[in-house]
Coordinates of C-alpha atoms in Angstrom, one line a residue:
X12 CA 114.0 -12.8 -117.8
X13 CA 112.0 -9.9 -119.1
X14 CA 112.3 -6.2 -118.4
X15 CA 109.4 -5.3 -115.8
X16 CA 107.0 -2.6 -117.0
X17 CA 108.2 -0.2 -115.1
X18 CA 111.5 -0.5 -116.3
X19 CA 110.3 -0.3 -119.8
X20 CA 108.3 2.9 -118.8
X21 CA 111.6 4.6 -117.9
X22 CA 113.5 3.8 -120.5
X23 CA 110.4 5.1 -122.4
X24 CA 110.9 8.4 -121.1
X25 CA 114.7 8.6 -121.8
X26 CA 114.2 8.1 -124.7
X27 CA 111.6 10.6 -125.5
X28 CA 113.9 13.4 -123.3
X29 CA 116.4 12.6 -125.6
X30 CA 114.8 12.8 -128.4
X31 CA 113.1 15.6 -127.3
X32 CA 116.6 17.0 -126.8
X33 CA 117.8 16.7 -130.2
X34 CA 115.3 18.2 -131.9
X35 CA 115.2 21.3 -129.7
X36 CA 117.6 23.4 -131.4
X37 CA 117.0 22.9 -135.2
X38 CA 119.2 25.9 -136.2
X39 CA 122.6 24.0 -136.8
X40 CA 125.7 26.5 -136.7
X41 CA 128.1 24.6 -138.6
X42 CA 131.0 23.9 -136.4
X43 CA 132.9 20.6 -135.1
X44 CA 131.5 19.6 -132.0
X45 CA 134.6 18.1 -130.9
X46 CA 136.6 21.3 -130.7
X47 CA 134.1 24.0 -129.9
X48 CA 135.9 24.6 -126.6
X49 CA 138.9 25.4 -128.6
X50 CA 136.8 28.0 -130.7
X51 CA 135.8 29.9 -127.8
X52 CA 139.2 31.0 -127.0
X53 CA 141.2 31.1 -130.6
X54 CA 142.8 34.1 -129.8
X55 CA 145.2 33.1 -127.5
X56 CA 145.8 29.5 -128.7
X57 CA 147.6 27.9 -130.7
X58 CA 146.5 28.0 -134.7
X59 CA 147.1 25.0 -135.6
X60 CA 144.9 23.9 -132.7
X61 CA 141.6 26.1 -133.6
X62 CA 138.5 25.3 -135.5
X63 CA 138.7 23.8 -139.1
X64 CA 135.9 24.4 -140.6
X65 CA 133.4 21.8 -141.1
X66 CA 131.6 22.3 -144.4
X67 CA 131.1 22.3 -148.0
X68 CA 130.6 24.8 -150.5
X69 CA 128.0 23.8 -153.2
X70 CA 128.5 25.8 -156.3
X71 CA 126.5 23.7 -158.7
X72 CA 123.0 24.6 -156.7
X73 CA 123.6 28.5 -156.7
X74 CA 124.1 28.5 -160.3
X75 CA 121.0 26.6 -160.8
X76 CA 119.1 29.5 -159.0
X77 CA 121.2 32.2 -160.6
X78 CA 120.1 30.5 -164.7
X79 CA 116.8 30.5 -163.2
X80 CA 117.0 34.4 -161.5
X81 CA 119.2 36.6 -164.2
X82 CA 116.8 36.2 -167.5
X83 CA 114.1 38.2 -164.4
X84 CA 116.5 41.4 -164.0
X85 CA 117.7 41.5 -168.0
X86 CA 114.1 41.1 -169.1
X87 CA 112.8 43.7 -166.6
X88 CA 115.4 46.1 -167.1
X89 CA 114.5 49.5 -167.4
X90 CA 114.6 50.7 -171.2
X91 CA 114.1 54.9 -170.4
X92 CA 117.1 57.4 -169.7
X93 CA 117.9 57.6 -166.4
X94 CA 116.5 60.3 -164.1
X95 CA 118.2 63.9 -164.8
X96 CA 120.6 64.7 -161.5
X97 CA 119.7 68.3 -160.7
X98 CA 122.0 68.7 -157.7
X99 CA 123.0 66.2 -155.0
X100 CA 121.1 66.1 -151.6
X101 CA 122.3 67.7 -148.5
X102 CA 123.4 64.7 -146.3
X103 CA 121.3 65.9 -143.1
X104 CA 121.5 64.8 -139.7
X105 CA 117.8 62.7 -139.6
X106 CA 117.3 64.4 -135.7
X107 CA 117.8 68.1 -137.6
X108 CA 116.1 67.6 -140.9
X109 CA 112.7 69.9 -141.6
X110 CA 109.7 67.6 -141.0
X111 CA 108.0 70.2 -143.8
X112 CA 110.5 69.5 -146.8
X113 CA 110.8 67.0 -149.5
X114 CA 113.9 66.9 -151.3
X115 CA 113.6 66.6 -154.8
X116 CA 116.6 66.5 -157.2
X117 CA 115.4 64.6 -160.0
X118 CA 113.9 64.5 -163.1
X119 CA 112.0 62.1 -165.2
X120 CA 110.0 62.3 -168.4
X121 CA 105.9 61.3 -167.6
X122 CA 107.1 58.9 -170.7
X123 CA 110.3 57.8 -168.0
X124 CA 108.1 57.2 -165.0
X125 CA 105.5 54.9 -166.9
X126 CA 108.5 52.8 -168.0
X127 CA 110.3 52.5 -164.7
X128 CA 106.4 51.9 -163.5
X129 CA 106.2 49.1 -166.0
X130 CA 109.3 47.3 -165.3
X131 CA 109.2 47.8 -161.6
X132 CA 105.3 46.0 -161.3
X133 CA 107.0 43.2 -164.1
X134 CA 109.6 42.3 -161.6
X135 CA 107.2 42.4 -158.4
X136 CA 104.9 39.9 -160.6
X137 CA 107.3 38.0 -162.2
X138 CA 109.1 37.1 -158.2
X139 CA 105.5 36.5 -156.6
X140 CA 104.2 34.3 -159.1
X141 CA 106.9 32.3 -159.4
X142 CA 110.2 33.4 -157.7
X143 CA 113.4 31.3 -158.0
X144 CA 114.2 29.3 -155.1
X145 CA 117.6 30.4 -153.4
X146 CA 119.8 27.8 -152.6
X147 CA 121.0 27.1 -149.1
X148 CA 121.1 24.5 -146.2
X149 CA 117.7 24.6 -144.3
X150 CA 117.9 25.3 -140.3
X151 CA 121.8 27.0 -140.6
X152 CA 123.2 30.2 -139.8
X153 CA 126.6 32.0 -140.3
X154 CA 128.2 35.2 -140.7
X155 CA 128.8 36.5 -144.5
X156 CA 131.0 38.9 -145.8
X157 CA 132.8 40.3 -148.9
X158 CA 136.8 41.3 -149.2
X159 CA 140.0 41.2 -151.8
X160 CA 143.0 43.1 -152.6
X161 CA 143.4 45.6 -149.7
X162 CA 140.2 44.6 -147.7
X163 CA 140.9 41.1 -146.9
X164 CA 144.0 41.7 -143.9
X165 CA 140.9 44.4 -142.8
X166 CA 138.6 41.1 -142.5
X167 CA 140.7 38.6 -141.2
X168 CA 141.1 41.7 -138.4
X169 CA 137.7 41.8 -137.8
X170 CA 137.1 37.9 -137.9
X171 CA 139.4 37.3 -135.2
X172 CA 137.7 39.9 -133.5
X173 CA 134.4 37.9 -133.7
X174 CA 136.1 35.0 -132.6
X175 CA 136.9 36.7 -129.1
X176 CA 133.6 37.6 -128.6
X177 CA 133.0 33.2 -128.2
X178 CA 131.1 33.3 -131.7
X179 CA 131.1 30.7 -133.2
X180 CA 129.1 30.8 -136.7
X181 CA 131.2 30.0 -139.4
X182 CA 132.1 32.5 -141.9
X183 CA 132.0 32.8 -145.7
X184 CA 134.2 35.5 -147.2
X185 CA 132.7 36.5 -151.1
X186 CA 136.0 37.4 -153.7
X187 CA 135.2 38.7 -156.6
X188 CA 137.1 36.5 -158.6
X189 CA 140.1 34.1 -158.8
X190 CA 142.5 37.2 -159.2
X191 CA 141.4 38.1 -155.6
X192 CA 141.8 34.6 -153.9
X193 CA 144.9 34.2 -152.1
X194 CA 146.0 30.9 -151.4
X195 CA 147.6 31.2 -147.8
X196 CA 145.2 33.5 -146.4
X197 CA 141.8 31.1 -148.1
X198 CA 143.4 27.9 -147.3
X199 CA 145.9 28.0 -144.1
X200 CA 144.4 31.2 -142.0
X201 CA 141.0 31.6 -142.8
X202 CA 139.8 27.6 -142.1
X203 CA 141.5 27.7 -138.4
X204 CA 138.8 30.7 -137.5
X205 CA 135.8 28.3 -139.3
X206 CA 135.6 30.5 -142.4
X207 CA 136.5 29.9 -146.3
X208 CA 136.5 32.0 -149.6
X209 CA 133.9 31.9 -152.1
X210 CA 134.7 33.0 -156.0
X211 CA 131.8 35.0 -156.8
X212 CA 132.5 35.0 -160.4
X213 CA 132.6 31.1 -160.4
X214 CA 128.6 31.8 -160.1
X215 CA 127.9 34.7 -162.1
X216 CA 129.9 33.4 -165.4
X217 CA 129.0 29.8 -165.2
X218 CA 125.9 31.1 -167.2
X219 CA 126.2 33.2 -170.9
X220 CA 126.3 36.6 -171.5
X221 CA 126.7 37.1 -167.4
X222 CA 126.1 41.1 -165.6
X223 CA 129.1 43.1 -164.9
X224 CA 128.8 43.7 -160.8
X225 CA 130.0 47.1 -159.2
X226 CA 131.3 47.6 -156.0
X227 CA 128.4 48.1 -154.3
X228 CA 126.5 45.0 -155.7
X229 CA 128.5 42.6 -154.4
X230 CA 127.1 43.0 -151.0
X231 CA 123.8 41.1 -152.3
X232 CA 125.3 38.4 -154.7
X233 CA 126.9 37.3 -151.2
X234 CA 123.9 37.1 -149.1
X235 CA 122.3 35.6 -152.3
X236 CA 124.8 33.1 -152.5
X237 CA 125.4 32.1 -149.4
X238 CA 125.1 28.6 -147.7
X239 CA 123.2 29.7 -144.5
X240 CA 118.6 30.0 -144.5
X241 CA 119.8 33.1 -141.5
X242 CA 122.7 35.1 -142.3
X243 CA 124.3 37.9 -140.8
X244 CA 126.4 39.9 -143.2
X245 CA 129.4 42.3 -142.0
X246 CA 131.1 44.8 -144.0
X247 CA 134.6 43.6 -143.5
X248 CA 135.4 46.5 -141.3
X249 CA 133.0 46.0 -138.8
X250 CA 133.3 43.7 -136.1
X251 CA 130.9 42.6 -133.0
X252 CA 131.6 43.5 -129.6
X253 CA 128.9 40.7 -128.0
X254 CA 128.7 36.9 -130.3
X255 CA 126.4 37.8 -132.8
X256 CA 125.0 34.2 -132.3
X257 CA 122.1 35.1 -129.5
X258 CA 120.3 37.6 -132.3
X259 CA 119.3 34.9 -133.7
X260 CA 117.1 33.7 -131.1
X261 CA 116.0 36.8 -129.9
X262 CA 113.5 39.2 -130.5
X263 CA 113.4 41.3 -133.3
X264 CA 114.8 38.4 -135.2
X265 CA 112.4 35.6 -134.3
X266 CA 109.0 37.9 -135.0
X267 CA 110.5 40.0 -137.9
X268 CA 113.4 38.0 -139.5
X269 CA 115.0 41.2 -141.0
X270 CA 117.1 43.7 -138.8
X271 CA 119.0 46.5 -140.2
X272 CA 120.8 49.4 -138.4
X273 CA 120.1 53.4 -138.8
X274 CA 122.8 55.6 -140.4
X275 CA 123.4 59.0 -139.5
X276 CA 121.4 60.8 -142.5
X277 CA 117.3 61.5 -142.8
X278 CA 116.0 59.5 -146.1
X279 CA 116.1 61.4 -148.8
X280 CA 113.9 59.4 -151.3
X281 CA 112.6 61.0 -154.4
X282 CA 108.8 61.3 -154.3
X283 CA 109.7 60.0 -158.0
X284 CA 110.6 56.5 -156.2
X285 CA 106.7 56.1 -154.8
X286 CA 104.8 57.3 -158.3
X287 CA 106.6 54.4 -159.9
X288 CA 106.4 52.1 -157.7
X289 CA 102.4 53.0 -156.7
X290 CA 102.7 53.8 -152.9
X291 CA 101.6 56.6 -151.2
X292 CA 104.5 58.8 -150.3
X293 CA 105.2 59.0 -146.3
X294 CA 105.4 61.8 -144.3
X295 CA 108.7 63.8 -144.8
X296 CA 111.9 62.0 -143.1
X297 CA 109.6 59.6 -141.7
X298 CA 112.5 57.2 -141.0
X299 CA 115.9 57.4 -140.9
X300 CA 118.4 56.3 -143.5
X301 CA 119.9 53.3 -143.3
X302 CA 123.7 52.2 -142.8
X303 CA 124.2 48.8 -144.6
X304 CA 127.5 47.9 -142.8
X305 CA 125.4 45.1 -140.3
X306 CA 122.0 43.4 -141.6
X307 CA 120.4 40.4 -140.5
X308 CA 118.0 38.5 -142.3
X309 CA 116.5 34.9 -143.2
X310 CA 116.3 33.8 -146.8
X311 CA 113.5 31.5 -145.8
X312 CA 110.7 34.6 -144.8
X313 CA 112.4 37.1 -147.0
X314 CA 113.0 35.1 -149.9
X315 CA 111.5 38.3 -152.1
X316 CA 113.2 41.3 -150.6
X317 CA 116.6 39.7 -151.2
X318 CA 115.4 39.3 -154.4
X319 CA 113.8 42.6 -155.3
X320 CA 116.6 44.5 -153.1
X321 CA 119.0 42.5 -155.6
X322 CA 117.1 44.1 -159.2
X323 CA 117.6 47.4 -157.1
X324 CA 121.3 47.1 -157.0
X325 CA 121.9 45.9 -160.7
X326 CA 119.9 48.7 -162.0
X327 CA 121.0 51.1 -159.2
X328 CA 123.9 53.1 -160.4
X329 CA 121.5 54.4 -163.1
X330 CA 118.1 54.1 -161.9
X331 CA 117.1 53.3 -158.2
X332 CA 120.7 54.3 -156.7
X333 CA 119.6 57.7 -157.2
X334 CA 116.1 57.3 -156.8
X335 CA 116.7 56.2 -153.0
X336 CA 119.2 58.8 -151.8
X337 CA 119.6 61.7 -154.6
X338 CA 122.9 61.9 -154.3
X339 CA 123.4 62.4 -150.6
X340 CA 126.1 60.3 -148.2
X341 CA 126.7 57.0 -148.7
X342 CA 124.7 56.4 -152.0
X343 CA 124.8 53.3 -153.1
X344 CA 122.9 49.5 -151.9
X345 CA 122.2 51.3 -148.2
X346 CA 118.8 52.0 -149.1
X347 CA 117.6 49.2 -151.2
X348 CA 116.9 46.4 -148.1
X349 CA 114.5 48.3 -146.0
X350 CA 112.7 50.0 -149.3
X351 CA 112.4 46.8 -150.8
X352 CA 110.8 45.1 -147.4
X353 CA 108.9 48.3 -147.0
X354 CA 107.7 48.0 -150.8
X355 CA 106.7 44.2 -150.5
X356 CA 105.3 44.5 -147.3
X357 CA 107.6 41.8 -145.5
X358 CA 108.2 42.7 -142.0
X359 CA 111.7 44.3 -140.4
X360 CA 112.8 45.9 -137.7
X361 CA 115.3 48.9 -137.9
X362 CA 117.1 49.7 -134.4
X363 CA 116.2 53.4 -133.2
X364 CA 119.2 54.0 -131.0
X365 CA 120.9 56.7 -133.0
X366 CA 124.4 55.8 -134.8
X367 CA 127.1 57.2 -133.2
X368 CA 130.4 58.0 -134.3
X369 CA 133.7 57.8 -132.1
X370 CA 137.1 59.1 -132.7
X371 CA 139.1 61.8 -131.0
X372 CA 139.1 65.6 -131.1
X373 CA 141.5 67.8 -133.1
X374 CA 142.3 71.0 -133.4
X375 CA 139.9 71.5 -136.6
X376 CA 137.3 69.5 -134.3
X377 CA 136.4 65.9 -133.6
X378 CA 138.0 63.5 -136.1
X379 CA 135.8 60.0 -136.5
X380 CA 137.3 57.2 -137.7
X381 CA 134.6 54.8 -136.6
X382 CA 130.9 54.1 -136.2
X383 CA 129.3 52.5 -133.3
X384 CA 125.6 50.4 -133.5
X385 CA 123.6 49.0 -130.8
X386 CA 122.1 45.9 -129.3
X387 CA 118.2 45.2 -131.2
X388 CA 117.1 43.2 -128.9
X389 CA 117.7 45.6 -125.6
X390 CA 116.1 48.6 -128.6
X391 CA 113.5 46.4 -129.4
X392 CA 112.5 46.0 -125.6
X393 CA 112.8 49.7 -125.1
X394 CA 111.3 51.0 -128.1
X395 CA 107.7 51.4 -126.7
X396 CA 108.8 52.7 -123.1
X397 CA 106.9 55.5 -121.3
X398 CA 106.6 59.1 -122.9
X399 CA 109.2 60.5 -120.0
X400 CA 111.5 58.6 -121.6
X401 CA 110.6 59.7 -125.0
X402 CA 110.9 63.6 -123.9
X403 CA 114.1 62.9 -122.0
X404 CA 115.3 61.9 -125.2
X405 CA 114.0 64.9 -126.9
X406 CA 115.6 67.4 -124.8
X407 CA 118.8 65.5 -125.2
X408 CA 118.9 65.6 -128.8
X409 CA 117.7 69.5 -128.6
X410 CA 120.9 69.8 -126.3
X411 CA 123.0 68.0 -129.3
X412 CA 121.7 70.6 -132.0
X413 CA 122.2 73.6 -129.9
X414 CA 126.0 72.1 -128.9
X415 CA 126.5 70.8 -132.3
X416 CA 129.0 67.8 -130.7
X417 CA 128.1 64.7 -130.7
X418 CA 125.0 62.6 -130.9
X419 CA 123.1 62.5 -127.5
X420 CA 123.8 59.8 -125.1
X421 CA 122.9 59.1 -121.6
X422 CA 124.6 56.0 -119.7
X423 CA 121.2 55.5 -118.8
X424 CA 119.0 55.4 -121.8
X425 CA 121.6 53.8 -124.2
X426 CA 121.5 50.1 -125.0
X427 CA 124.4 48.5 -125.5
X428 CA 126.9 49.0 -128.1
X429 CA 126.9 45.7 -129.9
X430 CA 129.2 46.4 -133.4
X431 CA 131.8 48.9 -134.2
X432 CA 132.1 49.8 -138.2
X433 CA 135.9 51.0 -138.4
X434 CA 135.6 52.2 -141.9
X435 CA 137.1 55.5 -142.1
X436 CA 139.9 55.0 -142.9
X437 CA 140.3 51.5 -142.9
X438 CA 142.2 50.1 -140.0
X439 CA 145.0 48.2 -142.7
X440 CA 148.2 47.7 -140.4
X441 CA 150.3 48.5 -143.5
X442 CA 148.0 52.4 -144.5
X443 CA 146.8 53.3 -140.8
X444 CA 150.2 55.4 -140.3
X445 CA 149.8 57.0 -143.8
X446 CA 148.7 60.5 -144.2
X447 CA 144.6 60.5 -144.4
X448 CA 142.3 63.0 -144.2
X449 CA 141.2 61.7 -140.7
X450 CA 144.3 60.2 -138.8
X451 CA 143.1 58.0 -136.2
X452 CA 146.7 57.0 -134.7
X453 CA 148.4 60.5 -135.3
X454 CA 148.0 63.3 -133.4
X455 CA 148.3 67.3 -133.8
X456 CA 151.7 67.0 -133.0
X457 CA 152.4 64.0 -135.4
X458 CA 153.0 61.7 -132.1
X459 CA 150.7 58.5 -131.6
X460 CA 147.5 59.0 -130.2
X461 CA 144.3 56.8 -129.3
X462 CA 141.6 56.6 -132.3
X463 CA 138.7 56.7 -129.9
X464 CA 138.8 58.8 -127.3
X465 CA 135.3 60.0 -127.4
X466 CA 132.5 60.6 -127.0
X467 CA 133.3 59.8 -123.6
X468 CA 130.2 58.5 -122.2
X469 CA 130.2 55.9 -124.8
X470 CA 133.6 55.0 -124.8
X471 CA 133.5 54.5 -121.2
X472 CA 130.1 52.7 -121.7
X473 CA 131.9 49.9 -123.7
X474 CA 132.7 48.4 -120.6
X475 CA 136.1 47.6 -121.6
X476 CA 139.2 48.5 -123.8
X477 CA 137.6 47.8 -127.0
X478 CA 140.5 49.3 -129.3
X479 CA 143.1 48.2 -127.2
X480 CA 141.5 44.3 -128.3
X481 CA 141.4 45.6 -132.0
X482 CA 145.1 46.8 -132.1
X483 CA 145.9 43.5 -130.8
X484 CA 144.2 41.8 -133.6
X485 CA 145.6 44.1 -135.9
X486 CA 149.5 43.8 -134.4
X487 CA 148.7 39.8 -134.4
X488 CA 147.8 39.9 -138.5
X489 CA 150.7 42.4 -138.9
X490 CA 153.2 40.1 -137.5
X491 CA 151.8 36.7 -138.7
X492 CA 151.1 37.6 -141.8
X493 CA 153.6 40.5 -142.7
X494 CA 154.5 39.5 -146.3
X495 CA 151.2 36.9 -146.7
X496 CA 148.6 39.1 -148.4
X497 CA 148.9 40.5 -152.1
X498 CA 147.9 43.6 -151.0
X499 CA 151.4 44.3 -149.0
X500 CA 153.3 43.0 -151.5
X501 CA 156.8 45.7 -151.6
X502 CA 155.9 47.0 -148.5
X503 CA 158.0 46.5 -145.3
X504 CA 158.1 47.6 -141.6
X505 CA 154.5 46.7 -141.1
X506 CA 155.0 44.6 -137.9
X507 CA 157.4 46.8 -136.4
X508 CA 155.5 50.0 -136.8
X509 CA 152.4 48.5 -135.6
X510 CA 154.5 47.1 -132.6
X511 CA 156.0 50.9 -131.8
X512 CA 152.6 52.4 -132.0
X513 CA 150.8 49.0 -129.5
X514 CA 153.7 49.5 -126.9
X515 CA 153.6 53.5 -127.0
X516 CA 149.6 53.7 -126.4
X517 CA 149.0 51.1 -124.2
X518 CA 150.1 51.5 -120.8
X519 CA 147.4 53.8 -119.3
X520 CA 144.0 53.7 -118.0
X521 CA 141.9 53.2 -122.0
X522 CA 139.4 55.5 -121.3
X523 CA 141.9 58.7 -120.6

């Protein structure tokens, strides 16, 4: 006997709502679907019981793109002298720089600036023409980073502390080359928290004559070479305090596709940058720098500012290093992503909610040891609030320069903190407890002390005990994996002095 009609209509429409269903989240994230309830809550289960990670690493496609992409940067290289350093740039607070000044401590030959000119517009017409096509795996996303040696215990830290946020996008960790890659930690640790390592070399000398990378270039060659079409790369000290995951599907990210983060300093930009790269110069300290520890971006819309951002950093150290920041803090790739969107005219969104630094006071002042950055999309929906909001915030950073303390904050105006950058020093379980110029863990007195202790409105405004969950992470990688990385090789105690200072600091109320 046949179906009746209506029965057929009904199963009709099942099978469109399922359909429906499966095509309405196109962004795969790259995990086993079987065991995502185990990823959720890796940090206090077992490891053998966590997420594996689920895929595969082609190395054959990115070294297709990178034949087709390094002949552009060696043929377009500049051929001048590099710009004359006449001094360094103050590194200036952007809320107390001089609207009126333009820092200039430079100089070029006219003969100089027509060949940086001509390279420069080669580049721009060589990638618009006919850029290279970057290899990756349409509709993912994932987290990227870079570590070795001495920063890879500092990321595994701050992967587990993604993983307690309930993230999970998996992870791909750039070494530099095969003398960084550490079995255990690449193949035993690293694949139960979904992430793997990546030989960056494997890439860059699979082709003749292949560029020496620098420290600070190895930032792009990982976003370049990653797996994921959305990507959010993390210095490997810095770790989200909210999954990272929802950014993705929020606005700025869905209108702009390119987020970065403010650092503390005004730009300080040579107007040299903007003759030779035919722009008009903007207003003095029209923006503020940016901090490079945290960018989000999508290789699918911004195809060319990855790529342009990328000839900025192999010719930076000489050239456009300087050219973006003079000399002043943090010199380096910071400045190439947003002046190479702003130079191509791809759309981003930087976050306005002021850096702020946290740490604890001393008696020679207040001691920071970390940075913290806030939510884009709560920033985003606040940027164009009301004009009392906008002089409130005026007065209060009029109340910061008069005080000279510590970036203004109100409980009420903030957004939420969303990533902390521990970078200074780096939170290594086997180094914190050495002697640094800032001591996060040692007081005045030489007894243990809390890192981050102010300011306190924001430390209070975390919501939680936000470094009492990092020394936990960093007692758990002392004591799992005391004697595992290369980096601690000779060095003993680790576990147990991390274990003295946890149970010394940890018994009162974490915002005292």
């Amino acid at each position: 006997m046949f179906p009746s009609r209506a029965v057929l209509r009904i199963r009709t429409i099942l099978l469109a709502l399922f359909a429906l269903l499966l095509c309405s989240q196109p962004f795969s994230r790259w995990y086993n679907q079987g065991r995502e309830s185990e990823a959720t809550s890796i940090t206090h289960s077992d490891p053998e019981k966590q997420t594996r990670l689920s895929w595969r690493y082609d190395v054959e496609g990115h070294i297709r793109f990178w034949r087709q992409f390094q002949p552009l940067l060696t043929t377009y290289e500049p051929k001048c002298l590099p710009p004359l350093r006449l001094g360094m740039a103050p590194s200036i607070r952007f809320e107390q720089a001089d609207p009126y000044e333009r820092p200039e401590f430079l100089d070029l030959l006219p003969m100089d600036v027509e060949d940086l000119k001509q390279t420069h517009s080669g580049f721009i017409n060589a990638i618009q023409t006919n850029p290279p096509q970057l290899d990756y795996t349409h509709n993912t996303r994932g987290l990227v980073s870079t570590a070795g040696g001495s920063y890879l215990p500092v990321f595994v830290i701050s992967l587990r502390m993604l993983r307690r946020t309930g993230s999970q996008l998996p992870v791909e960790v750039f070494l530099a080359s095969e003398e960084e890659y550490e079995k255990y930690i690449c193949e035993e640790v690293l694949p139960t928290l979904n992430a793997q390592c990546i030989i960056l070399s494997t890439i860059l000398n699979a082709i003749s004559h292949p560029l020496q990378i620098q420290k600070y270039q190895f930032k792009l060659f990982a976003m370049l070479f990653s797996s994921f079409e959305e990507i959010l790369f993390l210095d490997a000290d810095a770790y989200a305090l909210l999954p990272p995951d929802d950014l993705f599907t929020s606005e700025p990210f869905l209108t702009q596709h390119m987020i970065t983060w403010p650092d503390f300093w005004a730009s300080t930009i040579s107007p040299y940058y903007y003759e030779i790269t035919e722009q008009p110069a903007p207003e003095p300290f029209a923006r503020q720098s940016s901090e490079s520890g945290e960018v989000l971006i999508s290789k699918h819309t911004h195809l060319k500012t990855l790529l342009l951002s990328t000839y900025y950093n192999i010719h930076g150290p000489d050239f456009y290093y300087p050219l973006l920041s003079q000399g002043a803090a943090g010199e380096g790739d910071k400045e190439t992503f947003v002046t190479a969107a702003l130079t191509l005219r791809e759309p981003h969104y930087q976050v306005t909610e002021p850096i702020c630094a946290i740490g604890h006071t001393t008696e020679h002042g207040f001691a920071g040891s970390a940075m913290v950055q806030f939510d884009p999309t709560e920033d985003y929906h606040s940027h164009n609030q009301t004009i009392k909001r906008q002089q409130q915030k005026q007065k209060q950073q009029q109340k910061h320069q008069a005080h000279g303390s510590f970036l203004p904050t109100t409980s009420g105006t903030r957004t939420k903190a969303f990533f902390i950058h521990a970078n200074y020093p780096k939170f290594d379980p086997s180094t914190i407890f050495d002697e640094h110029e800032v001591n996060p863990a040692i007081g005045n007195d030489g007894r243990y002390t809390r890192a981050w202790t102010g300011p306190p409105d924001i430390i209070q405004a975390l919501g939680r005990d936000v470094e009492k969950e990092f020394w936990e992470e960093i007692r758990w990688t002392a004591c799992e994996l005391e004697g595992r990385f290369r980096a601690w090789n000779g060095k003993k105690g680790i576990c147990k002095r991390v274990k003295k200072y946890y149970k010394a600091m940890y018994g009162g109320r974490w915002w005292e």
